[in-house]
Short mmCIF file of C-alpha atoms in Angstrom, two decimals:
data_model
loop_
_atom_site.label_atom_id
_atom_site.label_comp_id
_atom_site.label_asym_id
_atom_site.label_seq_id
_atom_site.Cartn_x
_atom_site.Cartn_y
_atom_site.Cartn_z
CA ALA N 185 2.75 -27.31 -7.80
CA ASN N 186 3.93 -27.36 -4.21
CA ARG N 187 2.57 -25.22 -1.43
CA ILE N 188 5.27 -22.81 -0.31
CA LYS N 189 3.61 -21.27 2.72
CA LYS N 190 0.51 -21.63 4.86
CA MET N 191 -0.56 -18.63 6.93
CA SER N 192 -3.18 -19.06 9.64
CA GLY N 193 -4.94 -16.43 11.69
CA HIS N 194 -8.39 -15.73 10.30
CA GLU N 195 -11.39 -17.17 12.10
CA GLY N 196 -13.71 -17.00 9.10
CA ILE N 197 -13.70 -17.62 5.36
CA VAL N 198 -10.94 -15.73 3.54
CA ASN N 199 -12.67 -13.87 0.70
CA ALA N 200 -9.86 -11.92 -0.94
CA VAL N 201 -6.05 -11.76 -1.09
CA ASP N 202 -3.65 -9.34 -2.76
CA THR N 203 0.14 -9.00 -2.88
CA SER N 204 2.27 -5.89 -2.68
CA ARG N 205 3.76 -4.80 -6.00
CA ILE N 206 6.72 -3.03 -4.41
CA TYR N 207 7.84 -5.79 -2.05
CA SER N 208 8.03 -8.50 -4.73
CA SER N 209 4.92 -10.25 -3.39
CA LYS N 210 6.54 -10.81 0.01
CA VAL N 211 3.80 -8.79 1.75
CA VAL N 212 0.20 -10.00 1.51
CA ILE N 213 -3.18 -8.54 2.54
CA SER N 214 -6.21 -10.78 3.15
CA GLY N 215 -9.87 -10.01 3.89
CA SER N 216 -12.22 -12.32 5.75
CA ASP N 217 -15.73 -12.94 7.02
CA ASP N 218 -14.28 -12.55 10.53
CA CYS N 219 -14.47 -8.74 10.03
CA THR N 220 -10.72 -8.27 9.70
CA ALA N 221 -8.11 -7.65 7.07
CA MET N 222 -4.69 -9.06 7.93
CA LEU N 223 -1.21 -8.16 6.73
CA TRP N 224 1.30 -10.97 6.30
CA ASP N 225 5.03 -11.08 5.64
CA THR N 226 5.81 -14.33 3.84
CA ARG N 227 9.41 -14.12 5.05
CA LYS N 228 8.26 -14.56 8.63
CA LYS N 229 6.45 -17.32 10.49
CA GLY N 230 2.90 -17.79 9.22
CA VAL N 231 1.14 -15.37 11.57
CA PRO N 232 -0.17 -11.88 10.68
CA VAL N 233 2.07 -8.89 11.31
CA SER N 234 -0.92 -6.54 11.60
CA THR N 235 -4.70 -6.73 11.84
CA LEU N 236 -7.08 -4.10 10.48
CA PRO N 237 -10.41 -4.34 12.34
CA HIS N 238 -13.72 -3.79 10.55
CA ASP N 239 -17.33 -3.64 11.67
CA TYR N 240 -18.46 -5.95 8.87
CA PRO N 241 -17.08 -8.89 6.84
CA VAL N 242 -14.38 -7.91 4.34
CA THR N 243 -15.00 -9.13 0.79
CA ALA N 244 -12.37 -7.26 -1.26
CA VAL N 245 -8.79 -6.02 -0.73
CA SER N 246 -6.13 -4.28 -2.81
CA PHE N 247 -2.66 -2.88 -2.25
CA GLY N 248 -1.81 0.60 -3.47
CA MET N 249 1.08 1.00 -5.87
CA ASP N 250 3.54 2.28 -3.24
CA GLY N 251 2.96 -0.59 -0.83
CA ASN N 252 2.08 1.79 2.01
CA MET N 253 -1.66 1.95 1.32
CA VAL N 254 -4.20 -0.85 1.30
CA TYR N 255 -7.86 -0.66 0.37
CA THR N 256 -10.59 -2.84 1.82
CA ALA N 257 -14.30 -3.18 1.11
CA GLY N 258 -17.19 -5.34 2.25
CA ILE N 259 -20.86 -5.61 3.02
CA ASP N 260 -20.97 -2.04 4.36
CA ASN N 261 -20.79 -0.93 0.69
CA CYS N 262 -17.78 1.33 1.41
CA ILE N 263 -14.11 1.33 0.41
CA THR N 264 -11.72 2.12 3.26
CA ALA N 265 -8.16 3.31 2.68
CA TRP N 266 -5.49 2.40 5.26
CA ASP N 267 -1.94 3.63 5.72
CA ILE N 268 -0.29 0.48 7.01
CA ARG N 269 2.64 2.44 8.41
CA GLY N 270 0.37 3.56 11.27
CA SER N 271 -1.44 1.61 13.99
CA SER N 272 -4.57 -0.25 12.95
CA GLU N 273 -7.13 2.40 13.93
CA LYS N 274 -4.99 5.48 13.25
CA GLY N 275 -4.16 4.02 9.87
CA LYS N 276 -7.63 4.76 8.47
CA VAL N 277 -7.15 7.49 5.88
CA MET N 278 -10.54 7.81 4.20
CA LYS N 279 -13.79 6.11 3.24
CA MET N 280 -15.23 6.19 -0.27
CA LYS N 281 -18.99 5.82 -0.55
CA GLY N 282 -21.16 5.37 -3.61
CA HIS N 283 -22.11 1.71 -3.94
CA THR N 284 -25.45 0.57 -2.53
CA ASP N 285 -24.65 -3.12 -2.02
CA THR N 286 -21.75 -5.40 -1.16
CA ILE N 287 -18.48 -4.70 -2.99
CA THR N 288 -17.15 -7.94 -4.46
CA CYS N 289 -13.75 -6.92 -5.86
CA LEU N 290 -11.19 -4.11 -5.93
CA SER N 291 -8.66 -3.76 -8.74
CA LEU N 292 -5.79 -1.26 -8.96
CA HIS N 293 -5.19 0.76 -12.15
CA PRO N 294 -1.92 -0.24 -13.88
CA LYS N 295 -0.45 3.16 -12.98
CA GLY N 296 -1.81 3.05 -9.44
CA THR N 297 -3.93 6.19 -9.77
CA HIS N 298 -7.41 4.69 -9.55
CA LEU N 299 -9.35 1.77 -8.11
CA LEU N 300 -12.00 -0.24 -9.94
CA SER N 301 -14.75 -1.83 -7.87
CA ASN N 302 -17.46 -4.38 -8.68
CA SER N 303 -20.60 -4.47 -6.55
CA MET N 304 -23.78 -6.45 -6.05
CA ASP N 305 -25.66 -3.22 -6.85
CA GLY N 306 -25.01 -4.11 -10.51
CA THR N 307 -22.36 -1.48 -11.22
CA LEU N 308 -18.63 -1.15 -11.54
CA LYS N 309 -17.13 2.15 -10.41
CA THR N 310 -13.76 3.88 -10.61
CA TRP N 311 -12.25 5.94 -7.79
CA ASP N 312 -9.42 8.47 -7.82
CA ILE N 313 -6.97 7.44 -5.09
CA ARG N 314 -4.20 9.93 -5.83
CA PRO N 315 -3.12 11.76 -2.65
CA PHE N 316 -4.08 15.21 -3.90
CA ILE N 317 -7.00 15.85 -6.23
CA PRO N 318 -8.79 19.13 -7.03
CA ASP N 319 -11.90 18.18 -5.04
CA GLY N 320 -10.64 15.99 -2.22
CA ASN N 321 -14.17 14.93 -1.29
CA LYS N 322 -15.07 13.67 -4.76
CA ARG N 323 -13.21 10.42 -5.21
CA HIS N 324 -15.84 8.63 -7.33
CA CYS N 325 -15.12 9.06 -11.03
CA LYS N 326 -17.20 6.86 -13.32
CA THR N 327 -19.90 4.21 -13.22
CA PHE N 328 -20.18 1.27 -15.62
CA VAL N 329 -23.59 -0.40 -16.02
CA GLY N 330 -24.73 -3.56 -17.79
CA SER N 331 -23.44 -6.39 -15.62
CA THR N 332 -25.63 -8.20 -13.09
CA HIS N 333 -25.40 -10.16 -9.86
CA ASN N 334 -27.80 -12.92 -8.81
CA ALA N 335 -28.91 -14.99 -5.81
CA GLU N 336 -25.60 -16.87 -5.84
CA LYS N 337 -24.04 -13.66 -4.45
CA GLY N 338 -20.63 -14.61 -5.81
CA LEU N 339 -17.62 -12.37 -5.32
CA LEU N 340 -17.36 -11.39 -8.97
CA ASN N 341 -14.09 -9.82 -10.07
CA ALA N 342 -13.11 -6.56 -11.74
CA ALA N 343 -10.10 -5.93 -13.98
CA TRP N 344 -8.31 -3.27 -16.04
CA SER N 345 -6.67 -3.70 -19.41
CA SER N 346 -2.88 -3.28 -19.26
CA ASP N 347 -3.09 0.27 -20.67
CA GLY N 348 -5.98 1.23 -18.40
CA ASN N 349 -8.24 2.09 -21.34
CA MET N 350 -10.78 -0.69 -20.79
CA VAL N 351 -12.40 -2.34 -17.78
CA THR N 352 -14.29 -5.56 -17.28
CA GLY N 353 -15.72 -7.71 -14.51
CA GLY N 354 -17.70 -10.80 -13.65
CA SER N 355 -21.42 -10.86 -14.38
CA ALA N 356 -24.27 -13.22 -13.55
CA ASP N 357 -25.95 -12.85 -16.95
CA LYS N 358 -23.55 -15.43 -18.48
CA ALA N 359 -21.85 -12.77 -20.61
CA VAL N 360 -18.54 -10.90 -20.63
CA HIS N 361 -18.90 -7.12 -20.57
CA ILE N 362 -16.07 -4.79 -21.58
CA TRP N 363 -16.34 -1.02 -21.19
CA ASP N 364 -14.36 1.93 -22.51
CA GLU N 365 -12.86 3.57 -19.43
CA LEU N 366 -12.88 7.10 -20.88
CA SER N 367 -16.51 7.24 -22.03
CA SER N 368 -18.02 4.55 -19.71
CA GLU N 369 -19.70 3.08 -22.80
CA GLU N 370 -19.95 -0.69 -23.22
CA LEU N 371 -17.65 -1.74 -26.06
CA TYR N 372 -18.22 -5.49 -26.15
CA TYR N 373 -20.95 -7.85 -25.00
CA LEU N 374 -19.70 -11.42 -25.35
CA PRO N 375 -22.21 -14.22 -24.65
CA GLY N 376 -21.34 -17.90 -24.65
CA HIS N 377 -21.04 -19.10 -21.09
CA LYS N 378 -23.85 -21.21 -19.63
CA GLY N 379 -23.36 -20.03 -16.07
CA CYS N 380 -22.41 -16.97 -14.09
CA VAL N 381 -19.14 -15.38 -15.27
CA ASN N 382 -17.11 -15.13 -12.08
CA SER N 383 -13.86 -13.71 -13.39
CA VAL N 384 -12.56 -11.93 -16.48
CA VAL N 385 -8.95 -10.86 -17.10
CA PHE N 386 -7.08 -9.12 -19.91
CA HIS N 387 -3.86 -10.53 -21.33
CA PRO N 388 -0.95 -8.30 -20.22
CA LYS N 389 0.31 -7.72 -23.77
CA GLU N 390 -2.03 -9.17 -26.38
CA ASN N 391 -5.60 -8.24 -27.31
CA ILE N 392 -6.95 -11.35 -25.57
CA ILE N 393 -9.29 -11.94 -22.64
CA ALA N 394 -10.01 -15.00 -20.51
CA SER N 395 -13.22 -15.64 -18.58
CA GLY N 396 -14.03 -18.24 -15.93
CA SER N 397 -17.58 -19.34 -15.24
CA SER N 398 -19.72 -21.42 -12.91
CA ASP N 399 -20.35 -23.63 -15.96
CA LYS N 400 -16.88 -25.09 -15.24
CA THR N 401 -15.30 -23.65 -18.37
CA ILE N 402 -12.66 -21.02 -19.14
CA PHE N 403 -13.03 -19.18 -22.46
CA VAL N 404 -10.06 -17.47 -24.10
CA GLY N 405 -10.64 -15.20 -27.07
CA GLU N 406 -9.81 -11.96 -28.85
#
């Protein structure tokens, strides 16, 4: 594979990157230890087109479905929503609180209605990010328990199944956990790895999952 583009601007480790679904991956958001999230347009010279300042390092980012909203999270345990059509400070739309430790990943629901977050507090949570909900102050929906984080403090992922009915995420207990989104109950506990499970993803069409671990292996199974 050949590198297509190199974009420089962050002054710290880049922890997370996501691409816009509506702009055919031409627009990118990145989060860094330098306490910023940066927006990039891959069609332009490799410098950021906008910078979103934070008080703490940014460890997770996600675009909204419409390409106008981005979501960032970090060691302040909060998820911040930004309207990138505004200036950097005025663009802050809301903060969602509920986690009690660093958020390691944000994942957008296939229909764009909810966010899934993984955190070092040992939980995954879902959040309603639709513009108008019955109780506008209650964005937190469900909590999924069973996974763990350890002293490695890895940025463990979170992921939805393609139909949005199941969720999963990395876990330090060397196992893959899969939950039913509707009931929050754990459906599958899949041991086998010999190290921390850093990432788990669902196949987009088939009933298959893949998991990557610190044991230097990737498992694929049904």
